[in-house]
Amino acid sequence: MTDLPIAGAKPAISEIDQTQLAAWLDARGEPAFRAGQVLAGAHRSSASSFDDLTDIPAPLRAALAADFRFTTIADNHVIGADGGLTAKAVHQLADGQRIESVLMRYPARGRTAERTTICISSQAGCAVNCPFCATGQAGFGRHLTPGEIVDQVLHWHRPPWQALGEDGSRHYNIVFMGMGEPLNNADRVFEAVRLLNDPARLGIGARHITVSTSGNVPGMDRMIDELPQVNLAISLHAATDALRDELVPINRKWPIREVVGAGRRFAARTGRRVSLEYVMIDGLNDTDEQGTGLAELARGWRSHVNLIPLNPTPGSRWSGTPAAGIARFAEIVRDGTTVTVRDTRGREIEAACGQLHAQLSGRSLNEARAAAATA
Ligand code: SAH
Ligand code: SF4
């Protein structure tokens, strides 16, 4: 897909179509097999530029570098937390927009193998405007291109992180839980998923990918038809329309009944469990009444509730529900479905949804880096 051209930017290898690449090679008298070779090389965990594709003749590497970008990401600012288990990147794009992605490593425990989760953005900013979310407060910038979405994953796949291991040999998951509402940018997000799936590229299985939505109903229905293997998570956050209208304003367009209806259709058609995400806000959506309502909404179909304590944004009027309150709420919801209580990873690097970006706003990445170095 070549829409949303960034002024003056060359096409990126992360989103170039294999046929287009083959045509470009053909025009240079190169054999057809080179297209697969270039794509495989560019997606290898050891590659950080065209120069690293050592199985490609040097003149061809130079020609590739002249006509294509190796990545759509112009610059990265990375910080770590949890003793290196969590790392967050603010990526600067060609037109200066900033987006975020987060790497979370879960070490092997008992019989559970090591796992890696990469959380990526689908838009710069977000128009849904949830009042507890830093991205929502920053407003909407623009949609991301498929390449800009894929390049966040490639950032962690490439040196020095190489987080997916060579050819994805580790257990990993990709979640669309960074900045943006993925189903408001469905065409490009779906294309990015296909690029991630492509065996000629990263070959990431759809079952390792989760799309999280604030409740775009037509988008969820498209997922059933177009990406039935991808996991669906719905950010519910309230069990009554009066409260959800405030917390997740897209609810005024698609109310709870329709959102849960789409979740039920997804579960029925795909045979797979749908996660209902619920951010716990002290004294607001953590009442017994909301808990009973949530149990009711989740009962009788393949649902699973994830309770996540709010990670308050700077200046937030709300705080997260204390652990005892979450445990009590979880007991009420368990009457309707299975429940997991999650912790907020990377709290000290403000890893929740757009928070670091909000902090850096108005400064260049170099200034931010300098400030971080002297802090
Ligand atoms: N726009 C999509 C996906 C990105 S947000 C969505 O809303 O689902 C990913 C998740 O982070 C959502 O469940 C969102 O509600 C949650 N989130 C946003 N701000 C948060 C905060 N301050 N603390 C905890 N979770 C937050
Ligand atoms: Fe957008 Fe999701 Fe943040 Fe709401 S929670 S503003 S939908 S990114």
JSON list of C-alpha atoms in Angstrom, two decimals, residues 99-245:
[
{"chain": "A", "resi": 99, "resn": "ILE", "atom": "CA", "xyz": [4.85, 7.21, 18.26]},
{"chain": "A", "resi": 100, "resn": "GLU", "atom": "CA", "xyz": [5.67, 4.67, 20.93]},
{"chain": "A", "resi": 101, "resn": "SER", "atom": "CA", "xyz": [6.27, 0.97, 21.27]},
{"chain": "A", "resi": 102, "resn": "VAL", "atom": "CA", "xyz": [7.15, -1.11, 24.32]},
{"chain": "A", "resi": 103, "resn": "LEU", "atom": "CA", "xyz": [9.10, -4.35, 24.74]},
{"chain": "A", "resi": 104, "resn": "MET", "atom": "CA", "xyz": [8.19, -6.53, 27.72]},
{"chain": "A", "resi": 105, "resn": "ARG", "atom": "CA", "xyz": [10.15, -9.65, 28.53]},
{"chain": "A", "resi": 106, "resn": "TYR", "atom": "CA", "xyz": [8.76, -12.27, 30.86]},
{"chain": "A", "resi": 107, "resn": "PRO", "atom": "CA", "xyz": [11.53, -14.59, 32.07]},
{"chain": "A", "resi": 108, "resn": "ALA", "atom": "CA", "xyz": [10.95, -18.36, 32.10]},
{"chain": "A", "resi": 109, "resn": "ARG", "atom": "CA", "xyz": [9.15, -19.49, 35.24]},
{"chain": "A", "resi": 110, "resn": "GLY", "atom": "CA", "xyz": [8.71, -23.13, 36.19]},
{"chain": "A", "resi": 111, "resn": "ARG", "atom": "CA", "xyz": [7.52, -24.87, 33.05]},
{"chain": "A", "resi": 112, "resn": "THR", "atom": "CA", "xyz": [6.57, -21.62, 31.31]},
{"chain": "A", "resi": 113, "resn": "ALA", "atom": "CA", "xyz": [9.09, -20.65, 28.66]},
{"chain": "A", "resi": 114, "resn": "GLU", "atom": "CA", "xyz": [10.44, -17.13, 28.31]},
{"chain": "A", "resi": 115, "resn": "ARG", "atom": "CA", "xyz": [7.95, -14.85, 26.61]},
{"chain": "A", "resi": 116, "resn": "THR", "atom": "CA", "xyz": [8.28, -11.49, 24.90]},
{"chain": "A", "resi": 117, "resn": "THR", "atom": "CA", "xyz": [5.47, -9.06, 24.21]},
{"chain": "A", "resi": 118, "resn": "ILE", "atom": "CA", "xyz": [5.84, -6.09, 21.88]},
{"chain": "A", "resi": 119, "resn": "CYS", "atom": "CA", "xyz": [3.21, -3.38, 22.20]},
{"chain": "A", "resi": 120, "resn": "ILE", "atom": "CA", "xyz": [2.85, -1.20, 19.10]},
{"chain": "A", "resi": 121, "resn": "SER", "atom": "CA", "xyz": [1.00, 1.93, 17.95]},
{"chain": "A", "resi": 122, "resn": "SER", "atom": "CA", "xyz": [-1.47, 2.18, 15.08]},
{"chain": "A", "resi": 123, "resn": "GLN", "atom": "CA", "xyz": [-1.85, 5.97, 14.92]},
{"chain": "A", "resi": 124, "resn": "ALA", "atom": "CA", "xyz": [0.11, 9.03, 16.04]},
{"chain": "A", "resi": 125, "resn": "GLY", "atom": "CA", "xyz": [-2.27, 10.19, 18.78]},
{"chain": "A", "resi": 126, "resn": "CYS", "atom": "CA", "xyz": [-5.91, 9.10, 18.96]},
{"chain": "A", "resi": 127, "resn": "ALA", "atom": "CA", "xyz": [-9.24, 10.75, 18.27]},
{"chain": "A", "resi": 128, "resn": "VAL", "atom": "CA", "xyz": [-11.29, 8.66, 20.72]},
{"chain": "A", "resi": 129, "resn": "ASN", "atom": "CA", "xyz": [-10.28, 10.93, 23.58]},
{"chain": "A", "resi": 130, "resn": "CYS", "atom": "CA", "xyz": [-10.60, 8.67, 26.64]},
{"chain": "A", "resi": 131, "resn": "PRO", "atom": "CA", "xyz": [-10.01, 11.02, 29.60]},
{"chain": "A", "resi": 132, "resn": "PHE", "atom": "CA", "xyz": [-7.73, 8.62, 31.54]},
{"chain": "A", "resi": 133, "resn": "CYS", "atom": "CA", "xyz": [-5.39, 8.02, 28.59]},
{"chain": "A", "resi": 134, "resn": "ALA", "atom": "CA", "xyz": [-2.36, 10.18, 27.76]},
{"chain": "A", "resi": 135, "resn": "THR", "atom": "CA", "xyz": [-2.71, 9.48, 24.03]},
{"chain": "A", "resi": 136, "resn": "GLY", "atom": "CA", "xyz": [-6.35, 10.53, 24.09]},
{"chain": "A", "resi": 137, "resn": "GLN", "atom": "CA", "xyz": [-5.45, 13.76, 25.84]},
{"chain": "A", "resi": 138, "resn": "ALA", "atom": "CA", "xyz": [-2.79, 14.58, 23.25]},
{"chain": "A", "resi": 139, "resn": "GLY", "atom": "CA", "xyz": [-5.37, 14.44, 20.41]},
{"chain": "A", "resi": 140, "resn": "PHE", "atom": "CA", "xyz": [-5.09, 12.94, 16.92]},
{"chain": "A", "resi": 141, "resn": "GLY", "atom": "CA", "xyz": [-2.00, 13.33, 14.74]},
{"chain": "A", "resi": 142, "resn": "ARG", "atom": "CA", "xyz": [-2.43, 10.98, 11.79]},
{"chain": "A", "resi": 143, "resn": "HIS", "atom": "CA", "xyz": [-2.85, 7.36, 10.74]},
{"chain": "A", "resi": 144, "resn": "LEU", "atom": "CA", "xyz": [0.29, 5.24, 10.53]},
{"chain": "A", "resi": 145, "resn": "THR", "atom": "CA", "xyz": [1.23, 3.49, 7.29]},
{"chain": "A", "resi": 146, "resn": "PRO", "atom": "CA", "xyz": [1.58, -0.32, 7.28]},
{"chain": "A", "resi": 147, "resn": "GLY", "atom": "CA", "xyz": [5.38, 0.12, 7.13]},
{"chain": "A", "resi": 148, "resn": "GLU", "atom": "CA", "xyz": [5.40, 2.43, 10.15]},
{"chain": "A", "resi": 149, "resn": "ILE", "atom": "CA", "xyz": [3.49, -0.21, 12.09]},
{"chain": "A", "resi": 150, "resn": "VAL", "atom": "CA", "xyz": [5.75, -3.09, 10.98]},
{"chain": "A", "resi": 151, "resn": "ASP", "atom": "CA", "xyz": [8.91, -1.05, 11.64]},
{"chain": "A", "resi": 152, "resn": "GLN", "atom": "CA", "xyz": [8.09, -0.81, 15.35]},
{"chain": "A", "resi": 153, "resn": "VAL", "atom": "CA", "xyz": [8.29, -4.60, 15.52]},
{"chain": "A", "resi": 154, "resn": "LEU", "atom": "CA", "xyz": [11.42, -4.60, 13.37]},
{"chain": "A", "resi": 155, "resn": "HIS", "atom": "CA", "xyz": [13.00, -2.06, 15.73]},
{"chain": "A", "resi": 156, "resn": "TRP", "atom": "CA", "xyz": [12.93, -4.65, 18.55]},
{"chain": "A", "resi": 157, "resn": "HIS", "atom": "CA", "xyz": [13.79, -7.50, 16.17]},
{"chain": "A", "resi": 158, "resn": "ARG", "atom": "CA", "xyz": [16.98, -5.78, 14.98]},
{"chain": "A", "resi": 159, "resn": "PRO", "atom": "CA", "xyz": [20.26, -5.02, 16.78]},
{"chain": "A", "resi": 160, "resn": "PRO", "atom": "CA", "xyz": [20.88, -4.34, 19.57]},
{"chain": "A", "resi": 161, "resn": "TRP", "atom": "CA", "xyz": [17.59, -5.82, 20.86]},
{"chain": "A", "resi": 162, "resn": "GLN", "atom": "CA", "xyz": [17.03, -8.88, 18.65]},
{"chain": "A", "resi": 163, "resn": "ALA", "atom": "CA", "xyz": [14.12, -9.58, 20.97]},
{"chain": "A", "resi": 164, "resn": "LEU", "atom": "CA", "xyz": [12.30, -12.11, 18.79]},
{"chain": "A", "resi": 165, "resn": "GLY", "atom": "CA", "xyz": [15.36, -14.28, 18.34]},
{"chain": "A", "resi": 166, "resn": "GLU", "atom": "CA", "xyz": [16.52, -15.40, 14.90]},
{"chain": "A", "resi": 167, "resn": "ASP", "atom": "CA", "xyz": [13.38, -16.16, 12.86]},
{"chain": "A", "resi": 168, "resn": "GLY", "atom": "CA", "xyz": [11.08, -15.80, 15.82]},
{"chain": "A", "resi": 169, "resn": "SER", "atom": "CA", "xyz": [12.46, -18.75, 17.71]},
{"chain": "A", "resi": 170, "resn": "ARG", "atom": "CA", "xyz": [11.23, -17.34, 21.04]},
{"chain": "A", "resi": 171, "resn": "HIS", "atom": "CA", "xyz": [7.69, -17.14, 22.33]},
{"chain": "A", "resi": 172, "resn": "TYR", "atom": "CA", "xyz": [6.37, -13.70, 21.61]},
{"chain": "A", "resi": 173, "resn": "ASN", "atom": "CA", "xyz": [3.19, -11.71, 21.15]},
{"chain": "A", "resi": 174, "resn": "ILE", "atom": "CA", "xyz": [2.47, -8.51, 19.28]},
{"chain": "A", "resi": 175, "resn": "VAL", "atom": "CA", "xyz": [-0.28, -6.33, 20.78]},
{"chain": "A", "resi": 176, "resn": "PHE", "atom": "CA", "xyz": [-1.86, -3.21, 19.28]},
{"chain": "A", "resi": 177, "resn": "MET", "atom": "CA", "xyz": [-2.05, -1.50, 22.67]},
{"chain": "A", "resi": 178, "resn": "GLY", "atom": "CA", "xyz": [0.22, 1.49, 22.08]},
{"chain": "A", "resi": 179, "resn": "MET", "atom": "CA", "xyz": [-1.01, 4.80, 20.70]},
{"chain": "A", "resi": 180, "resn": "GLY", "atom": "CA", "xyz": [-4.12, 4.97, 18.58]},
{"chain": "A", "resi": 181, "resn": "GLU", "atom": "CA", "xyz": [-7.36, 3.13, 17.85]},
{"chain": "A", "resi": 182, "resn": "PRO", "atom": "CA", "xyz": [-6.34, 0.34, 15.43]},
{"chain": "A", "resi": 183, "resn": "LEU", "atom": "CA", "xyz": [-9.83, -0.20, 14.00]},
{"chain": "A", "resi": 184, "resn": "ASN", "atom": "CA", "xyz": [-10.12, 3.51, 13.12]},
{"chain": "A", "resi": 185, "resn": "ASN", "atom": "CA", "xyz": [-7.16, 2.78, 10.81]},
{"chain": "A", "resi": 186, "resn": "ALA", "atom": "CA", "xyz": [-8.33, -0.70, 9.85]},
{"chain": "A", "resi": 187, "resn": "ASP", "atom": "CA", "xyz": [-7.13, -0.88, 6.22]},
{"chain": "A", "resi": 188, "resn": "ARG", "atom": "CA", "xyz": [-3.53, -0.07, 7.14]},
{"chain": "A", "resi": 189, "resn": "VAL", "atom": "CA", "xyz": [-3.54, -2.11, 10.34]},
{"chain": "A", "resi": 190, "resn": "PHE", "atom": "CA", "xyz": [-4.88, -5.15, 8.47]},
{"chain": "A", "resi": 191, "resn": "GLU", "atom": "CA", "xyz": [-2.22, -4.68, 5.79]},
{"chain": "A", "resi": 192, "resn": "ALA", "atom": "CA", "xyz": [0.45, -4.45, 8.54]},
{"chain": "A", "resi": 193, "resn": "VAL", "atom": "CA", "xyz": [-0.83, -7.72, 10.03]},
{"chain": "A", "resi": 194, "resn": "ARG", "atom": "CA", "xyz": [-0.55, -9.38, 6.60]},
{"chain": "A", "resi": 195, "resn": "LEU", "atom": "CA", "xyz": [3.01, -8.06, 6.25]},
{"chain": "A", "resi": 196, "resn": "LEU", "atom": "CA", "xyz": [3.88, -9.40, 9.72]},
{"chain": "A", "resi": 197, "resn": "ASN", "atom": "CA", "xyz": [2.33, -12.76, 8.77]},
{"chain": "A", "resi": 198, "resn": "ASP", "atom": "CA", "xyz": [4.19, -13.00, 5.45]},
{"chain": "A", "resi": 199, "resn": "PRO", "atom": "CA", "xyz": [6.57, -15.98, 5.53]},
{"chain": "A", "resi": 200, "resn": "ALA", "atom": "CA", "xyz": [8.90, -14.04, 3.21]},
{"chain": "A", "resi": 201, "resn": "ARG", "atom": "CA", "xyz": [9.23, -11.40, 5.97]},
{"chain": "A", "resi": 202, "resn": "LEU", "atom": "CA", "xyz": [8.84, -11.97, 9.74]},
{"chain": "A", "resi": 203, "resn": "GLY", "atom": "CA", "xyz": [6.34, -14.82, 9.39]},
{"chain": "A", "resi": 204, "resn": "ILE", "atom": "CA", "xyz": [4.62, -13.98, 12.69]},
{"chain": "A", "resi": 205, "resn": "GLY", "atom": "CA", "xyz": [1.55, -16.19, 13.18]},
{"chain": "A", "resi": 206, "resn": "ALA", "atom": "CA", "xyz": [-1.78, -14.36, 13.45]},
{"chain": "A", "resi": 207, "resn": "ARG", "atom": "CA", "xyz": [-2.47, -16.12, 16.74]},
{"chain": "A", "resi": 208, "resn": "HIS", "atom": "CA", "xyz": [0.49, -14.25, 18.22]},
{"chain": "A", "resi": 209, "resn": "ILE", "atom": "CA", "xyz": [-1.13, -10.90, 17.35]},
{"chain": "A", "resi": 210, "resn": "THR", "atom": "CA", "xyz": [-3.82, -9.07, 19.36]},
{"chain": "A", "resi": 211, "resn": "VAL", "atom": "CA", "xyz": [-5.84, -6.07, 18.23]},
{"chain": "A", "resi": 212, "resn": "SER", "atom": "CA", "xyz": [-7.24, -4.00, 21.11]},
{"chain": "A", "resi": 213, "resn": "THR", "atom": "CA", "xyz": [-10.20, -1.76, 20.32]},
{"chain": "A", "resi": 214, "resn": "SER", "atom": "CA", "xyz": [-12.19, 0.82, 22.23]},
{"chain": "A", "resi": 215, "resn": "GLY", "atom": "CA", "xyz": [-15.27, -0.55, 20.44]},
{"chain": "A", "resi": 216, "resn": "ASN", "atom": "CA", "xyz": [-15.33, 0.14, 16.70]},
{"chain": "A", "resi": 217, "resn": "VAL", "atom": "CA", "xyz": [-18.14, -2.29, 15.78]},
{"chain": "A", "resi": 218, "resn": "PRO", "atom": "CA", "xyz": [-17.80, -2.39, 11.95]},
{"chain": "A", "resi": 219, "resn": "GLY", "atom": "CA", "xyz": [-14.03, -2.82, 12.46]},
{"chain": "A", "resi": 220, "resn": "MET", "atom": "CA", "xyz": [-14.61, -5.86, 14.70]},
{"chain": "A", "resi": 221, "resn": "ASP", "atom": "CA", "xyz": [-16.94, -7.36, 12.10]},
{"chain": "A", "resi": 222, "resn": "ARG", "atom": "CA", "xyz": [-14.28, -6.87, 9.45]},
{"chain": "A", "resi": 223, "resn": "MET", "atom": "CA", "xyz": [-11.81, -8.71, 11.71]},
{"chain": "A", "resi": 224, "resn": "ILE", "atom": "CA", "xyz": [-14.16, -11.74, 11.72]},
{"chain": "A", "resi": 225, "resn": "ASP", "atom": "CA", "xyz": [-14.08, -11.85, 7.93]},
{"chain": "A", "resi": 226, "resn": "GLU", "atom": "CA", "xyz": [-10.55, -10.70, 7.17]},
{"chain": "A", "resi": 227, "resn": "LEU", "atom": "CA", "xyz": [-8.38, -11.65, 10.17]},
{"chain": "A", "resi": 228, "resn": "PRO", "atom": "CA", "xyz": [-10.25, -14.43, 11.99]},
{"chain": "A", "resi": 229, "resn": "GLN", "atom": "CA", "xyz": [-7.01, -15.81, 13.48]},
{"chain": "A", "resi": 230, "resn": "VAL", "atom": "CA", "xyz": [-5.98, -12.55, 15.14]},
{"chain": "A", "resi": 231, "resn": "ASN", "atom": "CA", "xyz": [-6.95, -12.13, 18.82]},
{"chain": "A", "resi": 232, "resn": "LEU", "atom": "CA", "xyz": [-9.49, -9.49, 19.79]},
{"chain": "A", "resi": 233, "resn": "ALA", "atom": "CA", "xyz": [-9.41, -7.45, 23.00]},
{"chain": "A", "resi": 234, "resn": "ILE", "atom": "CA", "xyz": [-12.19, -4.98, 23.78]},
{"chain": "A", "resi": 235, "resn": "SER", "atom": "CA", "xyz": [-11.51, -2.05, 26.13]},
{"chain": "A", "resi": 236, "resn": "LEU", "atom": "CA", "xyz": [-14.78, -2.04, 28.03]},
{"chain": "A", "resi": 237, "resn": "HIS", "atom": "CA", "xyz": [-13.91, -0.10, 31.24]},
{"chain": "A", "resi": 238, "resn": "ALA", "atom": "CA", "xyz": [-17.56, 0.37, 32.27]},
{"chain": "A", "resi": 239, "resn": "ALA", "atom": "CA", "xyz": [-20.72, -1.75, 32.44]},
{"chain": "A", "resi": 240, "resn": "THR", "atom": "CA", "xyz": [-23.28, 1.03, 31.97]},
{"chain": "A", "resi": 241, "resn": "ASP", "atom": "CA", "xyz": [-23.62, 3.37, 28.98]},
{"chain": "A", "resi": 242, "resn": "ALA", "atom": "CA", "xyz": [-23.85, 6.44, 31.23]},
{"chain": "A", "resi": 243, "resn": "LEU", "atom": "CA", "xyz": [-20.36, 5.80, 32.62]},
{"chain": "A", "resi": 244, "resn": "ARG", "atom": "CA", "xyz": [-18.86, 4.40, 29.41]},
{"chain": "A", "resi": 245, "resn": "ASP", "atom": "CA", "xyz": [-20.02, 7.47, 27.45]}
]
